[in-house]
mmCIF file of C-alpha atoms in Angstrom:
data_model
loop_
_atom_site.group_PDB
_atom_site.id
_atom_site.type_symbol
_atom_site.label_atom_id
_atom_site.label_comp_id
_atom_site.label_asym_id
_atom_site.label_seq_id
_atom_site.Cartn_x
_atom_site.Cartn_y
_atom_site.Cartn_z
ATOM 1 C CA UNK A 18 20.667 24.023 17.007
ATOM 2 C CA UNK A 19 17.365 23.604 18.690
ATOM 3 C CA UNK A 20 14.981 20.317 18.423
ATOM 4 C CA UNK A 21 11.786 21.346 15.971
ATOM 5 C CA UNK A 22 8.055 20.122 17.228
ATOM 6 C CA UNK A 23 5.940 18.968 14.563
ATOM 7 C CA UNK A 24 2.270 18.458 15.188
ATOM 8 C CA UNK A 25 0.109 16.057 13.359
ATOM 9 C CA UNK A 26 -3.254 15.688 13.392
ATOM 10 C CA UNK A 27 -3.831 11.848 12.941
ATOM 11 C CA UNK A 28 -7.238 11.072 11.634
ATOM 12 C CA UNK A 29 -8.110 7.111 11.349
ATOM 13 C CA UNK A 30 -5.765 5.751 14.326
ATOM 14 C CA UNK A 31 -9.136 3.857 15.724
ATOM 15 C CA UNK A 32 -8.898 1.603 12.725
ATOM 16 C CA UNK A 33 -6.296 -1.358 12.806
ATOM 17 C CA UNK A 34 -3.209 0.139 10.112
ATOM 18 C CA UNK A 35 -3.693 3.638 11.903
ATOM 19 C CA UNK A 36 -3.354 2.781 14.681
ATOM 20 C CA UNK A 37 -0.451 -0.153 14.679
ATOM 21 C CA UNK A 38 1.714 0.681 11.947
ATOM 22 C CA UNK A 39 1.000 4.588 11.329
ATOM 23 C CA UNK A 40 0.580 5.793 15.193
ATOM 24 C CA UNK A 41 2.518 3.006 17.048
ATOM 25 C CA UNK A 42 5.159 1.981 15.033
ATOM 26 C CA UNK A 43 6.091 4.908 12.937
ATOM 27 C CA UNK A 44 5.126 8.577 14.820
ATOM 28 C CA UNK A 45 5.298 7.429 18.076
ATOM 29 C CA UNK A 46 8.215 5.373 17.527
ATOM 30 C CA UNK A 47 10.508 7.892 15.875
ATOM 31 C CA UNK A 48 9.478 10.255 18.822
ATOM 32 C CA UNK A 49 10.739 8.060 21.563
ATOM 33 C CA UNK A 50 14.041 7.739 19.661
ATOM 34 C CA UNK A 51 14.505 11.090 19.991
ATOM 35 C CA UNK A 52 12.891 12.052 16.333
ATOM 36 C CA UNK A 53 14.620 12.844 12.657
ATOM 37 C CA UNK A 54 18.249 13.921 12.677
ATOM 38 C CA UNK A 55 18.006 16.760 9.978
ATOM 39 C CA UNK A 56 21.049 18.335 8.210
ATOM 40 C CA UNK A 57 21.754 21.388 10.171
ATOM 41 C CA UNK A 58 21.867 19.449 13.136
ATOM 42 C CA UNK A 59 18.675 20.015 15.017
ATOM 43 C CA UNK A 60 16.300 17.194 15.188
ATOM 44 C CA UNK A 61 12.668 16.930 14.490
ATOM 45 C CA UNK A 62 10.389 15.832 16.551
ATOM 46 C CA UNK A 63 6.747 14.608 15.805
ATOM 47 C CA UNK A 64 4.234 15.469 18.287
ATOM 48 C CA UNK A 65 0.421 13.285 16.741
ATOM 49 C CA UNK A 66 -3.107 15.092 17.423
ATOM 50 C CA UNK A 67 -5.806 12.352 17.705
ATOM 51 C CA UNK A 68 -8.667 12.414 15.530
ATOM 52 C CA UNK A 69 -11.706 9.985 14.914
ATOM 53 C CA UNK A 70 -15.327 9.746 15.801
ATOM 54 C CA UNK A 71 -15.176 7.570 18.880
ATOM 55 C CA UNK A 72 -14.546 9.938 21.643
ATOM 56 C CA UNK A 73 -14.050 6.744 23.572
ATOM 57 C CA UNK A 74 -11.884 4.993 21.258
ATOM 58 C CA UNK A 75 -9.822 8.024 21.145
ATOM 59 C CA UNK A 76 -9.567 8.388 25.186
ATOM 60 C CA UNK A 77 -8.469 4.931 25.558
ATOM 61 C CA UNK A 78 -5.590 5.135 22.710
ATOM 62 C CA UNK A 79 -4.348 8.383 24.253
ATOM 63 C CA UNK A 80 -4.210 7.035 27.656
ATOM 64 C CA UNK A 81 -2.487 4.196 26.559
ATOM 65 C CA UNK A 82 0.034 6.126 25.091
ATOM 66 C CA UNK A 83 0.321 9.530 27.775
ATOM 67 C CA UNK A 84 -0.601 11.862 25.250
ATOM 68 C CA UNK A 85 -2.955 14.740 25.988
ATOM 69 C CA UNK A 86 -4.218 15.719 22.305
ATOM 70 C CA UNK A 87 -7.228 14.095 20.770
ATOM 71 C CA UNK A 88 -10.698 15.281 19.546
ATOM 72 C CA UNK A 89 -13.750 14.291 17.536
ATOM 73 C CA UNK A 90 -14.199 17.849 16.200
ATOM 74 C CA UNK A 91 -11.356 18.029 12.592
ATOM 75 C CA UNK A 92 -12.000 21.635 12.007
ATOM 76 C CA UNK A 93 -10.882 22.840 15.579
ATOM 77 C CA UNK A 94 -7.901 20.666 15.257
ATOM 78 C CA UNK A 95 -6.912 22.054 11.550
ATOM 79 C CA UNK A 96 -7.364 25.587 13.034
ATOM 80 C CA UNK A 97 -4.797 25.045 15.460
ATOM 81 C CA UNK A 98 -1.305 26.943 14.124
ATOM 82 C CA UNK A 99 0.751 24.261 15.758
ATOM 83 C CA UNK A 100 -0.572 21.601 13.670
ATOM 84 C CA UNK A 101 1.671 21.237 10.341
ATOM 85 C CA UNK A 102 0.115 18.162 8.989
ATOM 86 C CA UNK A 103 -2.793 16.205 8.589
ATOM 87 C CA UNK A 104 -2.595 12.737 8.194
ATOM 88 C CA UNK A 105 -5.556 10.245 7.036
ATOM 89 C CA UNK A 106 -6.076 6.751 7.363
ATOM 90 C CA UNK A 107 -9.603 7.171 7.396
ATOM 91 C CA UNK A 108 -12.146 4.465 4.848
ATOM 92 C CA UNK A 109 -11.808 5.964 1.243
ATOM 93 C CA UNK A 110 -15.140 7.499 0.785
ATOM 94 C CA UNK A 111 -14.350 9.935 3.765
ATOM 95 C CA UNK A 112 -10.981 11.014 3.201
ATOM 96 C CA UNK A 113 -11.297 13.268 0.140
ATOM 97 C CA UNK A 114 -13.463 16.527 2.072
ATOM 98 C CA UNK A 115 -11.687 16.034 5.007
ATOM 99 C CA UNK A 116 -8.249 16.415 2.847
ATOM 100 C CA UNK A 117 -9.788 19.121 0.935
ATOM 101 C CA UNK A 118 -10.140 20.713 4.287
ATOM 102 C CA UNK A 119 -6.703 19.854 5.676
ATOM 103 C CA UNK A 120 -5.452 21.705 2.278
ATOM 104 C CA UNK A 121 -7.498 25.084 2.669
ATOM 105 C CA UNK A 122 -5.992 25.143 6.422
ATOM 106 C CA UNK A 123 -2.893 25.160 4.575
ATOM 107 C CA UNK A 124 -1.906 21.724 6.240
ATOM 108 C CA UNK A 125 0.632 19.658 4.444
ATOM 109 C CA UNK A 126 -0.710 16.032 3.959
ATOM 110 C CA UNK A 127 0.141 12.679 4.039
ATOM 111 C CA UNK A 128 -2.498 9.923 3.343
ATOM 112 C CA UNK A 129 -3.107 6.401 2.757
ATOM 113 C CA UNK A 130 -4.189 5.404 -0.715
ATOM 114 C CA UNK A 131 -6.170 5.290 -2.568
ATOM 115 C CA UNK A 132 -6.592 9.195 -1.979
ATOM 116 C CA UNK A 133 -10.399 9.578 -3.301
ATOM 117 C CA UNK A 134 -12.626 7.532 -4.596
ATOM 118 C CA UNK A 135 -12.517 8.450 -8.386
ATOM 119 C CA UNK A 136 -9.582 9.430 -10.816
ATOM 120 C CA UNK A 137 -10.979 13.244 -11.136
ATOM 121 C CA UNK A 138 -11.243 13.822 -7.099
ATOM 122 C CA UNK A 139 -7.586 12.546 -6.808
ATOM 123 C CA UNK A 140 -6.346 14.819 -9.431
ATOM 124 C CA UNK A 141 -8.364 17.834 -7.947
ATOM 125 C CA UNK A 142 -6.535 17.006 -4.571
ATOM 126 C CA UNK A 143 -3.411 16.743 -5.936
ATOM 127 C CA UNK A 144 -3.630 19.951 -7.559
ATOM 128 C CA UNK A 145 -5.667 21.357 -4.801
ATOM 129 C CA UNK A 146 -2.274 20.576 -2.723
ATOM 130 C CA UNK A 147 -0.212 22.196 -5.873
ATOM 131 C CA UNK A 148 -1.365 25.473 -5.751
ATOM 132 C CA UNK A 149 -1.562 25.982 -1.895
ATOM 133 C CA UNK A 150 1.838 25.059 -1.684
ATOM 134 C CA UNK A 151 1.544 22.436 0.389
ATOM 135 C CA UNK A 152 3.979 19.414 0.714
ATOM 136 C CA UNK A 153 1.787 16.105 -0.200
ATOM 137 C CA UNK A 154 2.518 12.324 -0.047
ATOM 138 C CA UNK A 155 0.679 9.145 -0.475
ATOM 139 C CA UNK A 156 1.461 5.936 1.416
ATOM 140 C CA UNK A 157 3.572 3.286 -0.938
ATOM 141 C CA UNK A 158 4.601 1.414 2.062
ATOM 142 C CA UNK A 159 5.367 -1.635 0.211
ATOM 143 C CA UNK A 160 8.430 -0.559 -1.814
ATOM 144 C CA UNK A 161 10.168 0.048 1.728
ATOM 145 C CA UNK A 162 9.956 -3.605 2.746
ATOM 146 C CA UNK A 163 12.595 -5.710 2.673
ATOM 147 C CA UNK A 164 11.931 -8.230 -0.079
ATOM 148 C CA UNK A 165 11.007 -5.123 -2.169
ATOM 149 C CA UNK A 166 14.070 -3.544 -1.443
ATOM 150 C CA UNK A 167 16.553 -6.396 -2.028
ATOM 151 C CA UNK A 168 14.280 -6.622 -5.603
ATOM 152 C CA UNK A 169 15.360 -2.783 -6.072
ATOM 153 C CA UNK A 170 18.932 -4.036 -5.656
ATOM 154 C CA UNK A 171 18.653 -6.605 -8.201
ATOM 155 C CA UNK A 172 17.143 -4.172 -11.014
ATOM 156 C CA UNK A 173 19.343 -1.813 -10.205
ATOM 157 C CA UNK A 174 22.564 -4.238 -10.477
ATOM 158 C CA UNK A 175 21.257 -5.621 -14.067
ATOM 159 C CA UNK A 176 20.799 -8.946 -12.252
ATOM 160 C CA UNK A 177 18.020 -9.788 -14.804
ATOM 161 C CA UNK A 178 19.236 -8.190 -18.015
ATOM 162 C CA UNK A 179 16.665 -7.676 -19.521
ATOM 163 C CA UNK A 180 13.074 -7.861 -17.700
ATOM 164 C CA UNK A 181 10.635 -10.336 -19.609
ATOM 165 C CA UNK A 182 7.829 -10.344 -17.431
ATOM 166 C CA UNK A 183 6.605 -9.878 -13.891
ATOM 167 C CA UNK A 184 4.259 -12.753 -11.581
ATOM 168 C CA UNK A 185 2.252 -11.301 -8.615
ATOM 169 C CA UNK A 186 0.090 -13.521 -6.407
ATOM 170 C CA UNK A 187 -1.557 -11.850 -3.429
ATOM 171 C CA UNK A 188 -4.266 -13.000 -1.418
ATOM 172 C CA UNK A 189 -5.321 -15.390 1.330
ATOM 173 C CA UNK A 190 -8.775 -16.570 2.896
ATOM 174 C CA UNK A 191 -10.966 -13.792 4.537
ATOM 175 C CA UNK A 192 -13.360 -15.841 6.506
ATOM 176 C CA UNK A 193 -17.264 -15.119 5.476
ATOM 177 C CA UNK A 194 -17.980 -13.930 8.762
ATOM 178 C CA UNK A 195 -20.680 -16.417 10.216
ATOM 179 C CA UNK A 196 -18.654 -19.327 11.929
ATOM 180 C CA UNK A 197 -15.525 -17.779 12.230
ATOM 181 C CA UNK A 198 -15.172 -13.428 12.305
ATOM 182 C CA UNK A 199 -13.712 -11.842 9.051
ATOM 183 C CA UNK A 200 -10.098 -10.341 9.114
ATOM 184 C CA UNK A 201 -11.180 -7.693 7.443
ATOM 185 C CA UNK A 202 -13.717 -4.712 7.713
ATOM 186 C CA UNK A 203 -17.070 -4.920 5.836
ATOM 187 C CA UNK A 204 -17.203 -2.093 4.094
ATOM 188 C CA UNK A 205 -14.330 -3.775 1.968
ATOM 189 C CA UNK A 206 -17.238 -6.230 0.596
ATOM 190 C CA UNK A 207 -19.593 -2.891 -0.049
ATOM 191 C CA UNK A 208 -19.000 -0.995 -3.380
ATOM 192 C CA UNK A 209 -21.203 1.813 -2.311
ATOM 193 C CA UNK A 210 -19.180 2.178 0.675
ATOM 194 C CA UNK A 211 -15.618 2.746 -1.821
ATOM 195 C CA UNK A 212 -14.722 -1.845 -0.957
ATOM 196 C CA UNK A 213 -13.541 -3.819 -3.673
ATOM 197 C CA UNK A 214 -10.196 -5.085 -3.908
ATOM 198 C CA UNK A 215 -9.215 -3.403 -7.012
ATOM 199 C CA UNK A 216 -9.815 -0.112 -5.172
ATOM 200 C CA UNK A 217 -7.561 -1.560 -2.647
ATOM 201 C CA UNK A 218 -4.784 -3.542 -4.022
ATOM 202 C CA UNK A 219 -4.198 -2.093 -7.976
ATOM 203 C CA UNK A 220 -3.137 1.074 -6.502
ATOM 204 C CA UNK A 221 -0.226 -1.040 -4.744
ATOM 205 C CA UNK A 222 0.587 -2.816 -7.918
ATOM 206 C CA UNK A 223 0.726 0.598 -9.666
ATOM 207 C CA UNK A 224 3.327 1.913 -7.479
ATOM 208 C CA UNK A 225 5.540 -1.295 -7.592
ATOM 209 C CA UNK A 226 5.658 -1.715 -10.970
ATOM 210 C CA UNK A 227 6.108 1.903 -11.996
ATOM 211 C CA UNK A 228 8.959 2.489 -9.230
ATOM 212 C CA UNK A 229 10.641 -0.952 -10.021
ATOM 213 C CA UNK A 230 9.905 -1.707 -13.972
ATOM 214 C CA UNK A 231 8.484 1.216 -15.449
ATOM 215 C CA UNK A 232 5.397 2.734 -16.514
ATOM 216 C CA UNK A 233 1.984 0.959 -16.985
ATOM 217 C CA UNK A 234 0.726 1.529 -20.241
ATOM 218 C CA UNK A 235 -2.116 -0.809 -20.772
ATOM 219 C CA UNK A 236 -4.314 -2.971 -18.150
ATOM 220 C CA UNK A 237 -6.457 -6.126 -19.179
ATOM 221 C CA UNK A 238 -8.707 -7.568 -16.055
ATOM 222 C CA UNK A 239 -11.446 -9.796 -15.000
ATOM 223 C CA UNK A 240 -12.797 -9.431 -11.315
ATOM 224 C CA UNK A 241 -15.110 -11.797 -9.359
ATOM 225 C CA UNK A 242 -16.959 -11.810 -6.271
ATOM 226 C CA UNK A 243 -16.478 -15.436 -5.458
ATOM 227 C CA UNK A 244 -18.260 -15.045 -2.262
ATOM 228 C CA UNK A 245 -21.499 -13.308 -2.381
ATOM 229 C CA UNK A 246 -22.759 -13.057 1.139
ATOM 230 C CA UNK A 247 -21.198 -12.110 4.228
ATOM 231 C CA UNK A 248 -21.508 -11.070 8.096
ATOM 232 C CA UNK A 249 -20.219 -7.670 9.058
ATOM 233 C CA UNK A 250 -18.911 -6.835 12.412
ATOM 234 C CA UNK A 251 -22.478 -7.131 14.490
ATOM 235 C CA UNK A 252 -23.134 -10.619 13.249
ATOM 236 C CA UNK A 253 -26.058 -9.778 10.544
ATOM 237 C CA UNK A 254 -26.005 -10.815 7.190
ATOM 238 C CA UNK A 255 -25.221 -9.050 3.962
ATOM 239 C CA UNK A 256 -24.873 -9.244 0.125
ATOM 240 C CA UNK A 257 -21.105 -8.736 -1.021
ATOM 241 C CA UNK A 258 -21.464 -5.460 -3.678
ATOM 242 C CA UNK A 259 -17.556 -5.107 -4.040
ATOM 243 C CA UNK A 260 -14.859 -7.551 -5.981
ATOM 244 C CA UNK A 261 -13.244 -10.509 -3.801
ATOM 245 C CA UNK A 262 -11.125 -11.135 -6.717
ATOM 246 C CA UNK A 263 -9.154 -9.590 -9.566
ATOM 247 C CA UNK A 264 -6.726 -10.775 -12.521
ATOM 248 C CA UNK A 265 -4.793 -8.171 -14.360
ATOM 249 C CA UNK A 266 -2.382 -8.494 -16.731
ATOM 250 C CA UNK A 267 -0.300 -4.966 -17.244
ATOM 251 C CA UNK A 268 1.824 -3.973 -20.464
ATOM 252 C CA UNK A 269 4.697 -1.652 -18.967
ATOM 253 C CA UNK A 270 6.818 0.549 -21.164
ATOM 254 C CA UNK A 271 9.630 -1.485 -22.965
ATOM 255 C CA UNK A 272 7.533 -4.202 -23.378
ATOM 256 C CA UNK A 273 7.422 -5.980 -20.071
ATOM 257 C CA UNK A 274 4.655 -7.771 -19.676
ATOM 258 C CA UNK A 275 3.380 -8.083 -15.823
ATOM 259 C CA UNK A 276 0.173 -10.679 -14.426
ATOM 260 C CA UNK A 277 -0.715 -10.171 -11.402
ATOM 261 C CA UNK A 278 -3.913 -12.371 -8.867
ATOM 262 C CA UNK A 279 -5.465 -10.106 -6.574
ATOM 263 C CA UNK A 280 -7.678 -12.621 -4.492
ATOM 264 C CA UNK A 281 -9.692 -12.488 -0.600
ATOM 265 C CA UNK A 282 -10.984 -16.197 -1.497
ATOM 266 C CA UNK A 283 -8.020 -18.108 -2.392
ATOM 267 C CA UNK A 284 -5.938 -20.326 0.391
ATOM 268 C CA UNK A 285 -2.256 -19.509 0.734
ATOM 269 C CA UNK A 286 0.426 -21.955 -0.843
ATOM 270 C CA UNK A 287 2.870 -19.688 -0.876
ATOM 271 C CA UNK A 288 6.214 -18.651 1.508
ATOM 272 C CA UNK A 289 4.033 -15.229 2.127
ATOM 273 C CA UNK A 290 1.000 -13.711 1.179
ATOM 274 C CA UNK A 291 2.180 -11.966 -1.600
ATOM 275 C CA UNK A 292 4.992 -12.958 -4.114
ATOM 276 C CA UNK A 293 6.745 -11.436 -7.080
ATOM 277 C CA UNK A 294 8.388 -13.381 -10.016
ATOM 278 C CA UNK A 295 10.832 -11.663 -11.846
ATOM 279 C CA UNK A 296 12.115 -13.533 -14.860
ATOM 280 C CA UNK A 297 14.804 -11.928 -16.788
ATOM 281 C CA UNK A 298 17.520 -13.068 -19.301
ATOM 282 C CA UNK A 299 20.258 -13.383 -17.338
ATOM 283 C CA UNK A 300 18.205 -14.486 -13.629
ATOM 284 C CA UNK A 301 14.990 -14.563 -12.075
ATOM 285 C CA UNK A 302 13.974 -13.953 -8.701
ATOM 286 C CA UNK A 303 10.973 -14.521 -6.430
ATOM 287 C CA UNK A 304 10.594 -11.818 -3.728
ATOM 288 C CA UNK A 305 7.549 -11.708 -0.813
ATOM 289 C CA UNK A 306 7.463 -8.852 1.156
ATOM 290 C CA UNK A 307 10.296 -10.069 3.867
ATOM 291 C CA UNK A 308 12.628 -12.303 1.464
ATOM 292 C CA UNK A 309 13.991 -12.710 -1.849
ATOM 293 C CA UNK A 310 14.857 -15.462 -3.503
ATOM 294 C CA UNK A 311 16.983 -15.690 -6.973
ATOM 295 C CA UNK A 312 18.031 -18.023 -9.745
ATOM 296 C CA UNK A 313 20.844 -16.764 -12.266
ATOM 297 C CA UNK A 314 21.440 -17.731 -15.933
ATOM 298 C CA UNK A 315 24.175 -20.322 -15.207
ATOM 299 C CA UNK A 316 22.513 -22.041 -12.340
ATOM 300 C CA UNK A 317 18.980 -22.844 -14.259
ATOM 301 C CA UNK A 318 18.469 -26.111 -14.487
ATOM 302 C CA UNK A 319 17.697 -27.960 -17.697
ATOM 303 C CA UNK A 320 13.773 -28.895 -16.882
ATOM 304 C CA UNK A 321 12.520 -31.529 -19.097
ATOM 305 C CA UNK A 322 8.785 -32.406 -19.388
ATOM 306 C CA UNK A 323 8.172 -36.250 -19.084
ATOM 307 C CA UNK A 324 4.198 -36.756 -17.918
ATOM 308 C CA UNK A 325 5.481 -40.173 -17.842
ATOM 309 C CA UNK A 326 7.778 -39.972 -14.657
ATOM 310 C CA UNK A 327 8.204 -38.314 -11.610
ATOM 311 C CA UNK A 328 9.922 -35.414 -11.620
ATOM 312 C CA UNK A 329 13.259 -34.972 -9.385
ATOM 313 C CA UNK A 330 13.774 -31.663 -10.152
ATOM 314 C CA UNK A 331 13.596 -30.604 -6.616
ATOM 315 C CA UNK A 332 13.338 -26.883 -7.868
ATOM 316 C CA UNK A 333 12.351 -24.702 -5.209
ATOM 317 C CA UNK A 334 15.827 -25.817 -3.845
ATOM 318 C CA UNK A 335 17.722 -24.647 -6.595
ATOM 319 C CA UNK A 336 17.188 -20.889 -5.536
ATOM 320 C CA UNK A 337 19.510 -18.977 -3.421
ATOM 321 C CA UNK A 338 18.597 -15.978 -0.832
ATOM 322 C CA UNK A 339 19.762 -12.493 -1.504
ATOM 323 C CA UNK A 340 21.114 -11.628 2.015
ATOM 324 C CA UNK A 341 19.868 -8.332 4.010
ATOM 325 C CA UNK A 342 23.274 -6.605 3.817
ATOM 326 C CA UNK A 343 21.786 -4.075 5.939
ATOM 327 C CA UNK A 344 19.099 -3.327 8.710
ATOM 328 C CA UNK A 345 15.714 -2.790 7.416
ATOM 329 C CA UNK A 346 13.291 -0.957 9.479
ATOM 330 C CA UNK A 347 9.562 -1.072 9.636
ATOM 331 C CA UNK A 348 8.643 0.097 6.108
ATOM 332 C CA UNK A 349 5.570 2.306 7.037
ATOM 333 C CA UNK A 350 8.120 4.179 9.553
ATOM 334 C CA UNK A 351 11.029 4.340 6.686
ATOM 335 C CA UNK A 352 8.597 6.133 4.591
ATOM 336 C CA UNK A 353 7.171 8.471 7.089
ATOM 337 C CA UNK A 354 10.717 9.694 8.231
ATOM 338 C CA UNK A 355 11.240 10.426 4.354
ATOM 339 C CA UNK A 356 7.872 12.567 3.881
ATOM 340 C CA UNK A 357 8.664 14.473 7.680
ATOM 341 C CA UNK A 358 12.297 15.036 5.821
ATOM 342 C CA UNK A 359 10.543 16.277 2.941
ATOM 343 C CA UNK A 360 8.221 18.721 4.914
ATOM 344 C CA UNK A 361 11.401 20.298 6.695
ATOM 345 C CA UNK A 362 13.801 20.261 4.048
ATOM 346 C CA UNK A 363 12.232 20.338 1.028
ATOM 347 C CA UNK A 364 14.295 16.440 0.225
ATOM 348 C CA UNK A 365 12.781 14.670 -2.797
ATOM 349 C CA UNK A 366 9.835 12.851 -2.040
ATOM 350 C CA UNK A 367 7.967 10.831 -5.700
ATOM 351 C CA UNK A 368 5.144 9.532 -3.789
ATOM 352 C CA UNK A 369 2.966 12.424 -3.947
ATOM 353 C CA UNK A 370 -0.597 13.406 -4.692
ATOM 354 C CA UNK A 371 0.003 12.725 -8.467
ATOM 355 C CA UNK A 372 1.538 9.562 -8.002
ATOM 356 C CA UNK A 373 -1.441 8.233 -6.125
ATOM 357 C CA UNK A 374 -3.515 9.465 -8.612
ATOM 358 C CA UNK A 375 -1.802 7.069 -11.406
ATOM 359 C CA UNK A 376 -2.841 4.571 -8.907
ATOM 360 C CA UNK A 377 -6.330 5.086 -8.961
ATOM 361 C CA UNK A 378 -6.261 5.551 -12.757
ATOM 362 C CA UNK A 379 -4.802 1.877 -12.853
ATOM 363 C CA UNK A 380 -7.943 1.010 -10.273
ATOM 364 C CA UNK A 381 -10.710 2.506 -12.299
ATOM 365 C CA UNK A 382 -9.048 0.706 -15.549
ATOM 366 C CA UNK A 383 -9.444 -2.344 -14.501
ATOM 367 C CA UNK A 384 -12.878 -1.697 -13.248
ATOM 368 C CA UNK A 385 -13.522 -0.743 -17.038
ATOM 369 C CA UNK A 386 -11.814 -3.416 -18.185
ATOM 370 C CA UNK A 387 -13.918 -6.045 -16.299
ATOM 371 C CA UNK A 388 -16.830 -4.264 -17.111
ATOM 372 C CA UNK A 389 -16.310 -3.823 -20.983
ATOM 373 C CA UNK A 390 -13.639 -7.152 -21.795
ATOM 374 C CA UNK A 391 -11.607 -4.773 -23.615
ATOM 375 C CA UNK A 392 -7.955 -4.126 -22.941
ATOM 376 C CA UNK A 393 -7.837 -0.232 -21.561
ATOM 377 C CA UNK A 394 -4.629 2.336 -22.506
ATOM 378 C CA UNK A 395 -3.414 4.422 -19.608
ATOM 379 C CA UNK A 396 -3.204 7.829 -21.106
ATOM 380 C CA UNK A 397 -0.904 10.904 -19.329
ATOM 381 C CA UNK A 398 -2.636 12.571 -16.091
ATOM 382 C CA UNK A 399 -1.606 15.696 -15.042
ATOM 383 C CA UNK A 400 -3.003 18.533 -13.105
ATOM 384 C CA UNK A 401 -1.518 21.211 -15.447
#
């Protein structure tokens, strides 16, 4: 069978995530390794076409990797019949219009999250994609990382018994930008530009909870802007208008309770920047993005509260590491490969635009809960 070249318009590759994870570590790595094997014996070879606003940056990236096709004109690229897939890693408020154009041009869609700025817009994109008959997906990379794959293995094996609770801790200190450069772009802290940790991280928490533990039914959240003044990429001060911390409680179908703290204003005292502790009747686990440790029921120590004596417990030493038992590829690449097989063969792919819309629904519910002080129930979302 002959190989099949698949043109992929990649918008947003001048940004850190778009360049490092999606272009170099996913698409170019897949291409350099000879493409993706398909069931009929042929191979699918992705060919990127770079899109962005800066001609200089696009040319530099293209020259660095020996690429010949790039453009600052999205409409011209979308009109090319050799382009089959449109990928978007732009800032959130620029994404919706571009995705609409790509759907209208008949391109398959793969986008970063959140898929749009509002739930209504996200559902509209999902509906348009279905009506156009184009395959579609949203990046849900953390499900493909080693720590959560090991956690998935534990869930599937019945290790936990009845799962009682999930506790997540995410975050790190993002420098204000005055005496040290910030690690995140300034738009993240401007609500008017789609910034805020709720919009950025709640969609992640949603797909992790939904795929590993069950649908989210209620949301209770509090948000804060702990650092109200920051400095942008040019060193100019600005007022932060978006939340930089969120504290959420999520009730899942079946009664499991999840509590996740998210903050760009916290100093790290964890093994990884994000960790999830899952407690069940038969055992517990602590998973990060890479590692996963467990403590089964039979090996659980008997802790005794005694404020008048030093605690001899050494509790962290009483957990065991879950072995790899396999080679784990880059998580972004693994999902790209699944999506491209879905495009080529119609193989199942649950991470579609409707799934992305459910993540945005949970983010909006978190913001509403923080604003009103109420627990918000999540209804079913549909494009019918």
